[in-house]
Coordinates of C-alpha atoms in Angstrom, one line a residue:
Chain A
M1 CA 7.9 4.8 54.7
A2 CA 10.9 4.5 52.5
N3 CA 9.1 3.3 49.4
L4 CA 7.0 6.5 49.2
K5 CA 9.8 8.1 47.3
E6 CA 10.2 5.1 45.1
M7 CA 6.6 5.2 44.2
R8 CA 6.8 8.9 43.4
L9 CA 9.6 8.2 41.0
R10 CA 7.7 5.4 39.5
I11 CA 4.7 7.6 38.8
V12 CA 6.9 10.3 37.2
S13 CA 8.5 7.7 35.0
V14 CA 5.2 6.2 33.9
K15 CA 3.9 9.7 33.1
S16 CA 6.9 10.5 30.9
T17 CA 6.5 7.2 29.1
Q18 CA 2.9 8.1 28.5
Q19 CA 4.0 11.4 27.1
V20 CA 6.2 9.6 24.6
T21 CA 3.5 7.2 23.5
R22 CA 1.0 10.0 23.2
A23 CA 3.4 11.9 21.0
M24 CA 4.1 8.8 18.8
K25 CA 0.4 8.4 18.4
M26 CA 0.0 11.9 17.2
V27 CA 2.9 11.5 14.7
S28 CA 1.4 8.3 13.4
A29 CA -2.0 9.9 13.0
A30 CA -0.5 12.6 10.9
K31 CA 1.6 10.1 8.8
L32 CA -1.5 7.9 8.5
R33 CA -3.4 10.7 6.9
K34 CA -0.7 11.3 4.4
A35 CA -0.4 7.6 3.5
Q36 CA -4.2 7.3 3.2
D37 CA -4.2 10.2 0.8
A38 CA -1.6 8.5 -1.3
I39 CA -3.8 5.4 -1.5
I40 CA -6.8 7.5 -2.5
Q41 CA -4.7 9.2 -5.2
I42 CA -3.7 5.9 -6.8
R43 CA -7.1 4.4 -6.7
P44 CA -8.6 6.0 -9.8
Y45 CA -5.5 5.1 -11.8
A46 CA -5.5 1.5 -10.6
E47 CA -9.2 1.0 -11.2
K48 CA -9.1 2.5 -14.7
L49 CA -6.1 0.5 -15.6
H50 CA -7.8 -2.6 -14.4
D51 CA -10.9 -1.7 -16.4
I52 CA -8.9 -1.3 -19.6
L53 CA -7.1 -4.6 -19.0
V54 CA -10.4 -6.4 -18.5
N55 CA -11.7 -4.8 -21.7
L56 CA -8.7 -6.1 -23.5
V57 CA -9.0 -9.6 -22.2
E58 CA -12.7 -9.5 -23.2
Q59 CA -11.7 -8.4 -26.6
N60 CA -9.2 -11.2 -26.9
G61 CA -12.0 -13.6 -26.4
S62 CA -10.5 -15.5 -23.6
S63 CA -8.3 -14.9 -20.6
D64 CA -5.7 -17.3 -22.0
F65 CA -3.4 -14.6 -23.5
E66 CA 0.2 -14.8 -24.5
N67 CA 2.5 -12.6 -22.4
K68 CA 5.9 -13.0 -20.9
Y69 CA 4.4 -12.3 -17.5
A70 CA 1.6 -14.9 -17.9
G71 CA 2.0 -18.3 -16.4
H72 CA 2.4 -21.2 -18.8
K73 CA 5.1 -23.2 -17.2
E74 CA 5.2 -25.5 -14.3
V75 CA 6.1 -23.8 -11.0
K76 CA 9.6 -24.7 -9.9
K77 CA 10.9 -21.8 -7.9
V78 CA 8.9 -19.5 -5.7
L79 CA 9.7 -16.0 -4.4
I80 CA 7.9 -14.6 -1.4
I81 CA 8.0 -10.9 -0.8
A82 CA 7.3 -10.0 2.8
I83 CA 6.4 -6.3 3.1
T84 CA 7.0 -5.0 6.6
S85 CA 8.1 -1.8 8.2
N86 CA 11.5 -0.3 9.0
R87 CA 10.4 0.6 12.5
G88 CA 8.8 -1.3 15.3
L89 CA 6.4 -0.4 18.1
C90 CA 3.4 -1.1 15.9
G91 CA 1.7 -4.0 17.6
G92 CA 1.4 -7.2 15.7
F93 CA 2.0 -5.6 12.3
N94 CA 5.3 -7.1 11.5
A95 CA 4.9 -10.3 13.5
N96 CA 1.8 -11.1 11.5
V97 CA 3.6 -10.9 8.2
V98 CA 6.5 -13.0 9.6
K99 CA 4.0 -15.6 10.9
K100 CA 2.2 -15.7 7.6
V101 CA 5.4 -16.3 5.7
E102 CA 6.3 -19.1 8.2
E103 CA 2.9 -20.6 7.7
L104 CA 3.2 -20.5 3.9
L105 CA 6.6 -22.2 4.0
A106 CA 5.1 -24.9 6.3
T107 CA 2.0 -25.5 4.2
T108 CA 1.5 -24.3 0.7
Y109 CA 5.2 -24.2 -0.2
A110 CA 6.4 -27.0 2.1
D111 CA 7.6 -29.2 -0.8
F112 CA 9.4 -26.3 -2.5
Y113 CA 10.9 -25.2 0.8
E114 CA 12.4 -28.6 1.5
K115 CA 14.0 -28.6 -1.9
R116 CA 15.3 -25.1 -1.2
M117 CA 13.2 -23.7 -4.1
V118 CA 11.7 -20.9 -2.1
D119 CA 13.4 -17.5 -1.7
V120 CA 12.2 -14.8 0.7
I121 CA 12.8 -11.1 0.2
A122 CA 11.9 -8.8 3.0
I123 CA 11.0 -5.2 2.4
G124 CA 11.6 -3.3 5.7
K125 CA 14.1 -4.0 8.4
K126 CA 11.7 -5.4 10.9
G127 CA 10.7 -8.2 8.5
V128 CA 14.4 -9.1 8.0
D129 CA 14.9 -9.3 11.7
G130 CA 11.7 -11.2 12.4
L131 CA 12.4 -13.8 9.6
R132 CA 16.0 -14.3 10.7
A133 CA 14.9 -14.9 14.3
K134 CA 12.7 -17.7 12.9
N135 CA 15.6 -19.2 11.0
I136 CA 14.2 -18.3 7.7
S137 CA 17.0 -17.2 5.4
V138 CA 16.3 -13.9 3.7
S139 CA 17.9 -13.6 0.3
G140 CA 17.3 -9.9 -0.2
T141 CA 16.1 -6.8 1.5
L142 CA 15.1 -3.4 0.4
P143 CA 15.0 -1.1 3.5
Q144 CA 15.6 2.0 1.5
L145 CA 12.4 1.9 -0.4
Y146 CA 10.5 3.7 2.4
D147 CA 12.6 6.8 2.4
G148 CA 10.5 9.2 0.6
L149 CA 8.4 6.6 -1.1
Q150 CA 7.6 7.4 -4.7
Y151 CA 6.1 5.6 -7.6
S152 CA 9.3 5.9 -9.6
S153 CA 11.3 4.1 -6.9
A154 CA 8.7 1.4 -6.4
E155 CA 8.5 1.0 -10.2
V156 CA 12.2 0.1 -10.4
V157 CA 11.8 -2.6 -7.8
A158 CA 8.8 -4.0 -9.5
Q159 CA 10.6 -4.1 -12.8
D160 CA 13.5 -6.1 -11.2
L161 CA 11.0 -8.6 -9.9
M162 CA 9.3 -8.8 -13.2
N163 CA 12.6 -9.4 -15.0
S164 CA 13.5 -12.2 -12.6
F165 CA 10.2 -13.8 -13.5
S166 CA 10.4 -13.3 -17.3
N167 CA 14.0 -14.7 -17.4
G168 CA 12.9 -17.8 -15.6
E169 CA 14.6 -17.3 -12.3
Y170 CA 11.3 -17.6 -10.5
D171 CA 8.0 -19.1 -11.7
R172 CA 5.8 -17.6 -9.1
I173 CA 6.1 -14.5 -7.0
D174 CA 3.8 -13.8 -4.0
L175 CA 3.3 -10.7 -2.0
V176 CA 2.6 -10.9 1.8
Y177 CA 1.5 -7.6 3.2
N178 CA -1.0 -5.8 5.4
Q179 CA -3.9 -4.4 3.4
F180 CA -5.3 -1.2 4.8
K181 CA -8.9 -1.3 5.8
N182 CA -9.1 1.5 8.3
A183 CA -6.9 3.0 11.0
A184 CA -7.7 0.2 13.4
I185 CA -8.0 -2.8 11.0
Q186 CA -5.4 -4.3 8.8
K187 CA -6.1 -7.3 6.7
L188 CA -3.1 -9.6 6.1
M189 CA -3.0 -10.5 2.4
V190 CA -1.2 -13.1 0.4
E191 CA -1.4 -11.9 -3.2
Q192 CA -0.1 -13.5 -6.3
F193 CA 2.0 -11.0 -8.1
L194 CA 3.3 -13.1 -10.9
P195 CA 2.3 -14.8 -13.1
V196 CA -0.2 -12.2 -13.9
E197 CA -3.8 -12.9 -13.1
I198 CA -6.6 -10.8 -14.4
R199 CA -9.5 -11.0 -12.1
E200 CA -12.8 -10.1 -13.7
E201 CA -15.6 -9.0 -11.6
P202 CA -18.7 -10.5 -13.1
T203 CA -21.0 -7.6 -12.1
H204 CA -18.6 -5.1 -13.6
I205 CA -18.5 -6.9 -17.0
A206 CA -22.3 -7.4 -17.2
D207 CA -23.1 -3.7 -17.4
T208 CA -20.3 -2.7 -19.8
H209 CA -19.9 -5.7 -21.9
H210 CA -22.0 -4.7 -24.9
Y211 CA -19.9 -1.5 -25.5
F212 CA -16.8 -3.4 -26.4
S213 CA -17.6 -4.9 -29.7
N214 CA -16.9 -1.7 -31.6
Y215 CA -13.8 -0.6 -29.8
I216 CA -10.9 0.7 -31.9
F217 CA -7.6 -0.7 -30.7
E218 CA -4.5 1.3 -31.6
P219 CA -2.0 -0.3 -32.5
S220 CA -3.4 -3.8 -31.7
V221 CA -4.9 -5.6 -28.8
Q222 CA -1.7 -7.6 -28.4
E223 CA 0.6 -4.6 -28.4
I224 CA -1.6 -2.7 -25.9
M225 CA -1.6 -5.7 -23.7
E226 CA 2.2 -5.7 -23.7
T227 CA 2.3 -2.1 -22.4
V228 CA -0.7 -2.3 -20.1
I229 CA 0.2 -5.5 -18.2
P230 CA 3.6 -4.4 -17.0
K231 CA 2.0 -1.1 -15.9
S232 CA -0.7 -2.8 -14.0
L233 CA 1.9 -5.1 -12.3
K234 CA 3.9 -2.0 -11.2
I235 CA 0.8 -0.4 -9.9
Q236 CA -0.2 -3.6 -8.0
F237 CA 3.2 -3.6 -6.4
Y238 CA 3.1 0.1 -5.6
K239 CA -0.4 -0.2 -4.1
A240 CA 0.8 -3.1 -1.9
I241 CA 3.6 -0.9 -0.6
L242 CA 1.2 2.0 0.0
D243 CA -1.3 -0.2 1.7
S244 CA 1.4 -1.6 4.0
L245 CA 2.7 1.9 4.8
A246 CA -0.8 3.1 5.7
S247 CA -1.4 -0.1 7.7
E248 CA 1.9 0.4 9.6
H249 CA 0.9 3.9 10.7
G250 CA -2.6 2.7 11.6
A251 CA -1.2 -0.2 13.6
R252 CA 1.2 2.1 15.4
M253 CA -1.5 4.6 16.1
T254 CA -3.7 1.9 17.7
A255 CA -0.8 0.4 19.6
M256 CA 0.3 3.8 20.9
H257 CA -3.3 4.7 21.8
K258 CA -3.5 1.5 23.9
A259 CA -0.1 2.2 25.5
T260 CA -1.3 5.7 26.4
D261 CA -4.5 4.3 27.9
N262 CA -2.5 1.6 29.8
A263 CA -0.2 4.3 31.2
S264 CA -3.1 6.3 32.4
E265 CA -4.5 3.3 34.1
L266 CA -1.1 2.5 35.7
V267 CA -0.8 6.1 36.9
R268 CA -4.2 5.9 38.5
A269 CA -3.5 2.7 40.3
L270 CA -0.1 3.9 41.4
N271 CA -1.5 7.2 42.7
L272 CA -4.1 5.3 44.7
Q273 CA -1.5 3.1 46.2
Y274 CA 0.8 6.1 46.9
N275 CA -2.0 8.1 48.6
K276 CA -2.9 5.0 50.7
A277 CA 0.7 4.6 51.8
R278 CA 1.0 8.3 52.5
Q279 CA -2.3 8.3 54.5
S280 CA -1.2 5.3 56.6
A281 CA 2.2 7.0 57.2
I282 CA 0.4 10.1 58.5
T283 CA -2.0 8.1 60.6
G284 CA 1.0 6.3 62.1
E285 CA 2.7 9.5 62.9
I286 CA -0.4 11.0 64.5
L287 CA -0.8 7.8 66.5
E288 CA 2.8 8.1 67.8
I289 CA 2.4 11.8 68.7
V290 CA -0.9 11.2 70.5
S291 CA 0.3 8.2 72.4
G292 CA 3.5 10.1 73.3
A293 CA 1.4 13.0 74.6
N294 CA -0.8 10.6 76.5
A295 CA 2.2 9.0 78.1
L296 CA 3.5 12.4 79.2
Q297 CA 0.2 13.5 80.7
S298 CA -0.4 10.3 82.6
S299 CA 3.0 10.4 84.1
Chain B
M1 CA -16.6 15.9 -23.6
H2 CA -15.0 15.0 -20.3
L3 CA -11.2 14.5 -20.0
E4 CA -9.2 13.0 -17.1
I5 CA -5.5 12.8 -17.0
I6 CA -4.2 10.6 -14.2
T7 CA -0.8 9.6 -13.0
P8 CA -0.1 7.0 -10.3
E9 CA 0.5 9.9 -7.9
K10 CA -2.1 12.5 -8.7
R11 CA -4.9 13.7 -11.0
L12 CA -3.4 16.2 -13.4
F13 CA -6.5 17.3 -15.2
S14 CA -10.2 16.8 -14.9
G15 CA -12.8 18.7 -16.7
E16 CA -14.6 19.5 -19.9
T17 CA -12.7 19.9 -23.2
E18 CA -13.3 20.8 -26.8
L19 CA -10.3 19.1 -28.3
V20 CA -7.6 16.7 -27.1
K21 CA -4.5 15.9 -29.1
L22 CA -2.6 12.8 -28.0
P23 CA 0.7 11.3 -29.0
G24 CA -0.3 7.8 -29.9
T25 CA 2.3 5.1 -30.5
G26 CA 1.1 4.9 -34.1
G27 CA 1.2 8.6 -34.6
S28 CA -0.4 11.6 -33.0
F29 CA -4.2 12.0 -33.2
E30 CA -6.9 14.4 -32.1
V31 CA -10.1 13.6 -30.3
L32 CA -13.2 15.7 -30.9
M33 CA -16.8 15.3 -29.7
N34 CA -18.4 11.9 -30.4
H35 CA -15.3 10.0 -31.2
A36 CA -15.7 6.3 -31.6
P37 CA -14.7 4.2 -28.6
A38 CA -11.0 3.4 -28.6
I39 CA -8.1 2.2 -26.6
S40 CA -4.6 3.3 -27.6
T41 CA -1.1 3.3 -26.1
L42 CA 0.7 6.6 -26.0
A43 CA 4.3 7.4 -26.8
E44 CA 6.5 10.1 -25.4
G45 CA 5.2 13.6 -26.4
K46 CA 2.8 16.3 -25.5
I47 CA -0.9 16.2 -24.8
K48 CA -2.7 19.3 -26.0
V49 CA -5.9 20.1 -24.2
K50 CA -8.3 22.8 -25.4
E51 CA -10.9 23.8 -23.0
P52 CA -14.3 25.3 -24.0
N53 CA -13.2 28.7 -22.8
G54 CA -10.3 28.7 -25.3
N55 CA -7.6 27.9 -22.8
V56 CA -4.9 25.6 -24.2
T57 CA -2.8 23.5 -21.9
Y58 CA 0.1 21.1 -22.7
F59 CA 1.2 18.1 -20.7
E60 CA 4.4 16.4 -21.4
I61 CA 4.3 12.7 -21.0
T62 CA 6.7 9.8 -21.3
G63 CA 4.1 7.2 -22.2
G64 CA 0.7 5.9 -21.2
V65 CA -2.7 4.6 -22.3
V66 CA -5.9 6.3 -23.3
E67 CA -9.4 5.1 -23.3
I68 CA -12.1 6.9 -25.2
K69 CA -15.7 5.9 -24.6
S70 CA -19.0 7.8 -25.0
N71 CA -17.4 11.2 -24.8
N72 CA -15.3 10.3 -21.8
I73 CA -11.5 10.4 -22.2
I74 CA -9.3 8.8 -19.6
V75 CA -5.6 9.2 -20.0
L76 CA -3.3 7.2 -17.8
V77 CA 0.2 8.6 -18.0
D78 CA 3.4 7.3 -16.6
S79 CA 5.0 10.6 -15.6
T80 CA 4.5 14.1 -16.5
G81 CA 5.7 17.7 -16.5
L82 CA 3.5 20.6 -17.1
V83 CA 4.7 22.8 -19.9

């Protein structure tokens, strides 16, 4: 049988693909651990900063505070930031973000979009490609952010975004990204970045509330707010990037794990088929020899 | 009293201290045991940390926020260098 050789080649090729996917899975697992560590590192800072912010708001009496990053005006122009990855082969990771942006443009921001009052910025090459494929114009892209991700580089980007809000270019900025739950699960989030929103967890306030009446504020609540709010925004942005990065590696790990499994399954099926074909070829040959011998004997 | 110095990237210091000197925006100040609860912003400068065993460490910062509450000091700093 001529296709025995073809099948053998096919098996070899599937096996080498499997090797690649297995290696990619390992690499992602290692990168995931690093990304996860970064999230764990930032958590105490983010939580503490949020606590201080909540205390300040409490002290202020109401959450209606004056700040250049707070929303007072009517929303006219919206900016959506889609956080994706630079590389593919990570399942639905990037497609989900693109789909969500598309959905936002069709529902929540449909009116703005018609009036061309929505801009989309994609962080990560795959997001740019995905959005362009859906005919959504991308006004900006920041693929270099992932090269050796650091707080200082994320901070600069966040500051730019905050400036474009405070000088009135945009009245609302949303982040669309994958939040990291665990290696297998990513939760797609749409988060309001600006205007600033301070979420107070009721349970948290209940047990600490009575401490705050005698706090000393240096220099003043207002001035502290002015330094803490930009900080918290930068942290929020950095955290979204870190979450997305960890999610990316998690998603790729899962995708590559599945690919490796599928390859094993394929190799198993191909081997079975190959052995069957080989067996029947041998049977055919024996049959020919035996019948040939019989023919000789009987003559 | 317990002190923690945290940057967005790592925890710089965590442990018991005797005295902490901080560069507040309104002027540098020291925190000793049983300090009143306070929140303050920090300017560029050095944080001096004296541990109970007499070790003195300095941290150079570019700015930050500190919260002092019931003998717990939490310093959130922007960026640092160990001096």
